[in-house]
PDB file of C-alpha atoms and ligand atoms in Angstrom:
ATOM      1  CA  MET A 272       0.001   0.000  -0.003  1.00  0.00           C
ATOM      2  CA  GLU A 273       1.256   3.497  -0.794  1.00  0.00           C
ATOM      3  CA  LYS A 274       2.198   5.774   2.073  1.00  0.00           C
ATOM      4  CA  ILE A 275      -0.109   8.631   2.980  1.00  0.00           C
ATOM      5  CA  LYS A 276       1.192  11.879   1.490  1.00  0.00           C
ATOM      6  CA  ILE A 277       1.099  14.978   3.683  1.00  0.00           C
ATOM      7  CA  LEU A 278       2.030  18.304   2.169  1.00  0.00           C
ATOM      8  CA  ALA A 279       3.116  20.962   4.680  1.00  0.00           C
ATOM      9  CA  VAL A 280       2.263  24.521   3.684  1.00  0.00           C
ATOM     10  CA  VAL A 281       4.274  27.044   5.713  1.00  0.00           C
ATOM     11  CA  GLY A 282       2.914  30.601   5.692  1.00  0.00           C
ATOM     12  CA  SER A 283       6.354  32.172   6.160  1.00  0.00           C
ATOM     13  CA  LEU A 284       9.106  32.537   3.569  1.00  0.00           C
ATOM     14  CA  ARG A 285      11.708  33.305   6.262  1.00  0.00           C
ATOM     15  CA  LYS A 286      14.657  30.874   6.236  1.00  0.00           C
ATOM     16  CA  GLU A 287      14.741  30.451  10.014  1.00  0.00           C
ATOM     17  CA  SER A 288      10.943  30.588  10.326  1.00  0.00           C
ATOM     18  CA  TYR A 289       9.612  29.080  13.560  1.00  0.00           C
ATOM     19  CA  ASN A 290       6.642  27.774  11.608  1.00  0.00           C
ATOM     20  CA  ARG A 291       8.952  26.053   9.168  1.00  0.00           C
ATOM     21  CA  GLN A 292      10.834  24.549  12.110  1.00  0.00           C
ATOM     22  CA  LEU A 293       7.499  23.424  13.569  1.00  0.00           C
ATOM     23  CA  ALA A 294       6.667  21.683  10.290  1.00  0.00           C
ATOM     24  CA  LEU A 295      10.045  19.926  10.350  1.00  0.00           C
ATOM     25  CA  ILE A 296       9.419  18.690  13.891  1.00  0.00           C
ATOM     26  CA  ALA A 297       6.011  17.368  12.754  1.00  0.00           C
ATOM     27  CA  LYS A 298       7.804  15.570   9.919  1.00  0.00           C
ATOM     28  CA  GLU A 299      10.153  13.994  12.467  1.00  0.00           C
ATOM     29  CA  ILE A 300       7.228  12.908  14.656  1.00  0.00           C
ATOM     30  CA  LEU A 301       5.450  11.196  11.761  1.00  0.00           C
ATOM     31  CA  GLY A 302       8.715   9.593  10.594  1.00  0.00           C
ATOM     32  CA  ASP A 303       8.373   6.825   8.028  1.00  0.00           C
ATOM     33  CA  ARG A 304       4.647   6.391   8.668  1.00  0.00           C
ATOM     34  CA  VAL A 305       3.956   8.991   5.954  1.00  0.00           C
ATOM     35  CA  ASP A 306       5.518  10.750   3.039  1.00  0.00           C
ATOM     36  CA  PHE A 307       5.834  14.321   4.401  1.00  0.00           C
ATOM     37  CA  THR A 308       6.976  17.145   2.111  1.00  0.00           C
ATOM     38  CA  LEU A 309       7.265  20.898   2.589  1.00  0.00           C
ATOM     39  CA  LEU A 310       5.745  22.858  -0.272  1.00  0.00           C
ATOM     40  CA  GLU A 311       8.181  25.391  -1.752  1.00  0.00           C
ATOM     41  CA  TYR A 312       6.275  28.239  -3.358  1.00  0.00           C
ATOM     42  CA  GLN A 313       8.452  31.373  -3.226  1.00  0.00           C
ATOM     43  CA  ASP A 314       8.437  31.540  -7.016  1.00  0.00           C
ATOM     44  CA  ILE A 315       4.657  31.853  -7.337  1.00  0.00           C
ATOM     45  CA  PRO A 316       3.826  35.255  -8.858  1.00  0.00           C
ATOM     46  CA  LEU A 317       1.270  37.608  -7.377  1.00  0.00           C
ATOM     47  CA  MET A 318      -2.199  36.676  -8.591  1.00  0.00           C
ATOM     48  CA  ASN A 319      -2.994  38.653 -11.690  1.00  0.00           C
ATOM     49  CA  GLN A 320      -5.759  37.490 -14.000  1.00  0.00           C
ATOM     50  CA  ASP A 321      -3.775  38.781 -16.971  1.00  0.00           C
ATOM     51  CA  ILE A 322      -1.308  35.911 -16.478  1.00  0.00           C
ATOM     52  CA  GLU A 323      -3.747  33.287 -15.197  1.00  0.00           C
ATOM     53  CA  TYR A 324      -4.072  31.202 -18.392  1.00  0.00           C
ATOM     54  CA  PRO A 325      -1.961  29.353 -19.266  1.00  0.00           C
ATOM     55  CA  ALA A 326      -0.898  28.930 -15.658  1.00  0.00           C
ATOM     56  CA  PRO A 327       2.688  29.988 -14.895  1.00  0.00           C
ATOM     57  CA  ASP A 328       5.044  26.981 -14.500  1.00  0.00           C
ATOM     58  CA  ALA A 329       5.448  27.536 -10.751  1.00  0.00           C
ATOM     59  CA  VAL A 330       1.668  27.459 -10.300  1.00  0.00           C
ATOM     60  CA  SER A 331       1.305  24.241 -12.345  1.00  0.00           C
ATOM     61  CA  ARG A 332       4.053  22.600 -10.271  1.00  0.00           C
ATOM     62  CA  VAL A 333       2.437  23.563  -6.966  1.00  0.00           C
ATOM     63  CA  ARG A 334      -1.033  22.502  -8.145  1.00  0.00           C
ATOM     64  CA  LYS A 335       0.385  19.097  -9.066  1.00  0.00           C
ATOM     65  CA  GLU A 336       1.928  18.672  -5.620  1.00  0.00           C
ATOM     66  CA  VAL A 337      -1.339  19.628  -3.921  1.00  0.00           C
ATOM     67  CA  LYS A 338      -3.323  17.295  -6.141  1.00  0.00           C
ATOM     68  CA  LEU A 339      -1.095  14.333  -5.241  1.00  0.00           C
ATOM     69  CA  ALA A 340      -1.327  15.027  -1.485  1.00  0.00           C
ATOM     70  CA  ASP A 341      -3.752  13.119   0.754  1.00  0.00           C
ATOM     71  CA  GLY A 342      -3.787  16.039   3.201  1.00  0.00           C
ATOM     72  CA  LEU A 343      -2.484  19.571   3.612  1.00  0.00           C
ATOM     73  CA  TRP A 344      -1.063  20.700   6.930  1.00  0.00           C
ATOM     74  CA  PHE A 345      -0.843  24.481   7.300  1.00  0.00           C
ATOM     75  CA  PHE A 346       1.783  25.983   9.608  1.00  0.00           C
ATOM     76  CA  THR A 347       1.053  29.668   9.700  1.00  0.00           C
ATOM     77  CA  PRO A 348       2.458  32.731  11.437  1.00  0.00           C
ATOM     78  CA  GLU A 349       0.191  35.580  12.452  1.00  0.00           C
ATOM     79  CA  TYR A 350       0.742  38.977  10.828  1.00  0.00           C
ATOM     80  CA  ASN A 351      -1.464  41.670  12.373  1.00  0.00           C
ATOM     81  CA  HIS A 352      -4.011  39.100  13.521  1.00  0.00           C
ATOM     82  CA  PHE A 353      -4.234  37.629  10.044  1.00  0.00           C
ATOM     83  CA  PHE A 354      -2.360  34.972   8.116  1.00  0.00           C
ATOM     84  CA  PRO A 355       0.409  36.306   5.831  1.00  0.00           C
ATOM     85  CA  GLY A 356      -0.313  37.613   2.360  1.00  0.00           C
ATOM     86  CA  VAL A 357       2.014  35.070   0.740  1.00  0.00           C
ATOM     87  CA  LEU A 358      -0.278  32.308   1.964  1.00  0.00           C
ATOM     88  CA  LYS A 359      -3.403  34.108   0.742  1.00  0.00           C
ATOM     89  CA  ASN A 360      -1.757  34.572  -2.655  1.00  0.00           C
ATOM     90  CA  LEU A 361      -0.899  30.877  -2.859  1.00  0.00           C
ATOM     91  CA  ILE A 362      -4.442  29.867  -1.886  1.00  0.00           C
ATOM     92  CA  ASP A 363      -5.922  32.300  -4.412  1.00  0.00           C
ATOM     93  CA  TRP A 364      -3.961  30.574  -7.169  1.00  0.00           C
ATOM     94  CA  LEU A 365      -4.968  27.126  -5.914  1.00  0.00           C
ATOM     95  CA  SER A 366      -8.625  28.168  -5.680  1.00  0.00           C
ATOM     96  CA  ARG A 367      -9.017  28.611  -9.420  1.00  0.00           C
ATOM     97  CA  PRO A 368     -10.477  25.744 -11.466  1.00  0.00           C
ATOM     98  CA  ILE A 369      -7.996  24.084 -13.794  1.00  0.00           C
ATOM     99  CA  SER A 370     -10.579  23.703 -16.565  1.00  0.00           C
ATOM    100  CA  ASP A 371     -14.354  23.456 -17.088  1.00  0.00           C
ATOM    101  CA  GLN A 372     -14.141  19.767 -16.233  1.00  0.00           C
ATOM    102  CA  GLU A 373     -11.768  19.887 -13.289  1.00  0.00           C
ATOM    103  CA  PRO A 374     -12.529  21.666 -10.006  1.00  0.00           C
ATOM    104  CA  HIS A 375      -9.765  23.404  -8.089  1.00  0.00           C
ATOM    105  CA  VAL A 376      -7.228  21.186  -6.348  1.00  0.00           C
ATOM    106  CA  LEU A 377      -8.262  22.063  -2.787  1.00  0.00           C
ATOM    107  CA  THR A 378     -11.785  20.643  -3.126  1.00  0.00           C
ATOM    108  CA  GLY A 379     -12.448  18.074  -0.409  1.00  0.00           C
ATOM    109  CA  LYS A 380      -8.792  17.946   0.653  1.00  0.00           C
ATOM    110  CA  PRO A 381      -8.246  17.189   4.375  1.00  0.00           C
ATOM    111  CA  ALA A 382      -6.532  20.092   6.181  1.00  0.00           C
ATOM    112  CA  ALA A 383      -4.903  20.588   9.584  1.00  0.00           C
ATOM    113  CA  ILE A 384      -3.733  23.916  11.015  1.00  0.00           C
ATOM    114  CA  SER A 385      -0.952  24.796  13.445  1.00  0.00           C
ATOM    115  CA  GLY A 386       0.996  27.939  14.150  1.00  0.00           C
ATOM    116  CA  ILE A 387       3.549  29.550  16.402  1.00  0.00           C
ATOM    117  CA  SER A 388       4.011  33.243  17.093  1.00  0.00           C
ATOM    118  CA  LEU A 389       5.992  35.617  19.253  1.00  0.00           C
ATOM    119  CA  GLY A 390       2.838  37.082  20.740  1.00  0.00           C
ATOM    120  CA  MET A 391       0.176  35.837  23.110  1.00  0.00           C
ATOM    121  CA  SER A 392      -2.408  34.797  20.542  1.00  0.00           C
ATOM    122  CA  GLY A 393      -0.302  31.883  19.298  1.00  0.00           C
ATOM    123  CA  THR A 394      -1.708  32.514  15.790  1.00  0.00           C
ATOM    124  CA  GLY A 395      -5.247  31.632  16.924  1.00  0.00           C
ATOM    125  CA  ILE A 396      -6.803  34.707  15.337  1.00  0.00           C
ATOM    126  CA  ALA A 397      -4.957  34.141  12.049  1.00  0.00           C
ATOM    127  CA  GLN A 398      -6.072  30.510  12.125  1.00  0.00           C
ATOM    128  CA  ASP A 399      -9.726  31.536  12.478  1.00  0.00           C
ATOM    129  CA  HIS A 400      -9.398  33.609   9.301  1.00  0.00           C
ATOM    130  CA  LEU A 401      -7.681  30.722   7.541  1.00  0.00           C
ATOM    131  CA  VAL A 402     -10.482  28.339   8.541  1.00  0.00           C
ATOM    132  CA  THR A 403     -13.037  30.741   7.077  1.00  0.00           C
ATOM    133  CA  LEU A 404     -11.143  30.828   3.784  1.00  0.00           C
ATOM    134  CA  ILE A 405     -10.409  27.142   3.354  1.00  0.00           C
ATOM    135  CA  SER A 406     -13.908  26.129   4.475  1.00  0.00           C
ATOM    136  CA  PHE A 407     -15.305  28.428   1.787  1.00  0.00           C
ATOM    137  CA  LEU A 408     -13.074  26.537  -0.651  1.00  0.00           C
ATOM    138  CA  ASN A 409     -14.624  23.277   0.522  1.00  0.00           C
ATOM    139  CA  MET A 410     -11.541  21.814   2.148  1.00  0.00           C
ATOM    140  CA  ASP A 411     -12.217  19.160   4.791  1.00  0.00           C
ATOM    141  CA  VAL A 412     -10.900  20.993   7.877  1.00  0.00           C
ATOM    142  CA  MET A 413      -9.873  19.189  11.046  1.00  0.00           C
ATOM    143  CA  ASN A 414     -10.987  21.812  13.574  1.00  0.00           C
ATOM    144  CA  VAL A 415     -10.123  19.745  16.642  1.00  0.00           C
ATOM    145  CA  PRO A 416      -7.351  19.735  17.490  1.00  0.00           C
ATOM    146  CA  ARG A 417      -5.748  22.840  16.113  1.00  0.00           C
ATOM    147  CA  LEU A 418      -2.420  23.878  17.608  1.00  0.00           C
ATOM    148  CA  THR A 419      -1.692  27.438  18.727  1.00  0.00           C
ATOM    149  CA  ILE A 420       1.711  28.115  20.263  1.00  0.00           C
ATOM    150  CA  PRO A 421       2.278  31.559  21.847  1.00  0.00           C
ATOM    151  CA  ASN A 422       5.518  33.108  23.131  1.00  0.00           C
ATOM    152  CA  ALA A 423       7.886  31.322  20.746  1.00  0.00           C
ATOM    153  CA  MET A 424      10.900  32.828  22.534  1.00  0.00           C
ATOM    154  CA  GLN A 425      10.213  30.606  25.534  1.00  0.00           C
ATOM    155  CA  GLN A 426      10.771  27.444  23.502  1.00  0.00           C
ATOM    156  CA  LEU A 427      14.112  28.236  21.859  1.00  0.00           C
ATOM    157  CA  ASP A 428      17.543  26.873  22.675  1.00  0.00           C
ATOM    158  CA  SER A 429      20.648  29.057  23.071  1.00  0.00           C
ATOM    159  CA  ASN A 430      21.144  29.069  19.269  1.00  0.00           C
ATOM    160  CA  GLY A 431      17.639  30.343  18.637  1.00  0.00           C
ATOM    161  CA  LYS A 432      16.364  26.988  17.371  1.00  0.00           C
ATOM    162  CA  LEU A 433      12.900  25.813  18.250  1.00  0.00           C
ATOM    163  CA  THR A 434      13.025  23.067  20.888  1.00  0.00           C
ATOM    164  CA  LEU A 435       9.273  22.872  21.436  1.00  0.00           C
ATOM    165  CA  LYS A 436       9.709  21.413  24.913  1.00  0.00           C
ATOM    166  CA  ALA A 437       6.294  22.343  26.324  1.00  0.00           C
ATOM    167  CA  SER A 438       4.285  22.016  23.107  1.00  0.00           C
ATOM    168  CA  TYR A 439       5.769  18.779  21.778  1.00  0.00           C
ATOM    169  CA  PRO A 440       3.055  16.432  23.146  1.00  0.00           C
ATOM    170  CA  PHE A 441       0.351  18.615  21.603  1.00  0.00           C
ATOM    171  CA  LEU A 442       2.031  18.467  18.207  1.00  0.00           C
ATOM    172  CA  GLU A 443       2.391  14.709  18.572  1.00  0.00           C
ATOM    173  CA  LYS A 444      -1.326  14.382  19.295  1.00  0.00           C
ATOM    174  CA  GLN A 445      -2.274  16.596  16.364  1.00  0.00           C
ATOM    175  CA  ALA A 446      -0.057  14.565  14.021  1.00  0.00           C
ATOM    176  CA  ASN A 447      -1.664  11.282  15.104  1.00  0.00           C
ATOM    177  CA  ASP A 448      -5.162  12.737  14.926  1.00  0.00           C
ATOM    178  CA  PHE A 449      -4.540  14.116  11.441  1.00  0.00           C
ATOM    179  CA  LEU A 450      -3.461  10.677  10.229  1.00  0.00           C
ATOM    180  CA  CYS A 451      -6.743   9.223  11.554  1.00  0.00           C
ATOM    181  CA  PHE A 452      -8.667  12.147  10.039  1.00  0.00           C
ATOM    182  CA  ILE A 453      -7.158  11.510   6.605  1.00  0.00           C
ATOM    183  CA  THR A 454      -7.797   7.775   6.703  1.00  0.00           C
ATOM    184  CA  LYS A 455     -11.275   7.965   8.278  1.00  0.00           C
TER     185      LYS A 455
HETATM  186  C1  FNR B 154       4.215  39.905  13.251  1.00  0.00           C
HETATM  187  N1  FNR B 154       4.219  39.182  14.437  1.00  0.00           N
HETATM  188  C2  FNR B 154       3.020  38.997  15.125  1.00  0.00           C
HETATM  189  N2  FNR B 154       2.947  38.094  16.183  1.00  0.00           N
HETATM  190  C3  FNR B 154       1.757  37.850  16.814  1.00  0.00           C
HETATM  191  O1  FNR B 154       1.710  37.040  17.714  1.00  0.00           O
HETATM  192  N3  FNR B 154       0.611  38.489  16.406  1.00  0.00           N
HETATM  193  C4  FNR B 154       0.622  39.385  15.371  1.00  0.00           C
HETATM  194  O2  FNR B 154      -0.427  39.906  15.008  1.00  0.00           O
HETATM  195  C5  FNR B 154       1.858  39.654  14.719  1.00  0.00           C
HETATM  196  N4  FNR B 154       1.925  40.550  13.667  1.00  0.00           N
HETATM  197  C6  FNR B 154       3.044  40.614  12.878  1.00  0.00           C
HETATM  198  C7  FNR B 154       3.019  41.356  11.689  1.00  0.00           C
HETATM  199  C8  FNR B 154       4.105  41.320  10.836  1.00  0.00           C
HETATM  200  C9  FNR B 154       4.033  42.073   9.530  1.00  0.00           C
HETATM  201  C10 FNR B 154       5.277  40.582  11.185  1.00  0.00           C
HETATM  202  C11 FNR B 154       6.447  40.525  10.237  1.00  0.00           C
HETATM  203  C12 FNR B 154       5.320  39.901  12.375  1.00  0.00           C
HETATM  204  C13 FNR B 154       5.441  38.522  14.910  1.00  0.00           C
HETATM  205  C14 FNR B 154       5.531  37.081  14.419  1.00  0.00           C
HETATM  206  O3  FNR B 154       4.888  36.247  15.355  1.00  0.00           O
HETATM  207  C15 FNR B 154       6.988  36.643  14.307  1.00  0.00           C
HETATM  208  O4  FNR B 154       7.669  37.497  13.389  1.00  0.00           O
HETATM  209  C16 FNR B 154       7.128  35.190  13.869  1.00  0.00           C
HETATM  210  O5  FNR B 154       8.457  34.814  14.049  1.00  0.00           O
HETATM  211  C17 FNR B 154       6.716  34.978  12.408  1.00  0.00           C
HETATM  212  O6  FNR B 154       6.695  33.620  12.092  1.00  0.00           O
HETATM  213  P1  FNR B 154       7.925  32.871  11.419  1.00  0.00           P
HETATM  214  O7  FNR B 154       8.404  33.659  10.240  1.00  0.00           O
HETATM  215  O8  FNR B 154       8.989  32.734  12.474  1.00  0.00           O
HETATM  216  O9  FNR B 154       7.375  31.518  11.033  1.00  0.00           O
END
């Protein structure tokens, strides 16, 4: 049997992003039980209907990766109580139908959401906005559990790397629950 494919979508383009590090820890937790890949999408242009058809190569590549995935796991920062514009831009591209016959690639796709921030909200407010958007797009959202991690600075080691001491068990639980959610 083929392994379940989880595609991690990180809402930060920053190299040392805490959300990217969180995704990599989730990958470690799931280990060889799944095929876990981080979506790279820096090269996606800003949505502009003048260049929508034919789709730019970067958009076609990303759509293909999403289509092949059994589930999408979002790891999003919070920018001004919202999720970052780069993530909205990506989702806008993915939300467009490929052709008259084929719906957009997010339709019915299982989704989990986690996030870590410097502030107290732990990305919870951004996540609520993201849920509104991806529910509108008919994704199959796992609302419980979601993971919100505040005060990122408290879970770093002396080199500034995320250790996730206190939040690790919650990420472990979310990972296991998402596997069940996908295979339900
Ligand atoms: C932030 N940050 C932030 N943090 C928070 O808890 N609530 C917020 O509303 C915001 N707003 C915000 C706006 C903008 C434009 C930036 C750049 C940052 C801080 C944010 O949590 C911090 O930069 C994280 O490190 C971003 O996530 P990554 O890049 O580490 O994954």
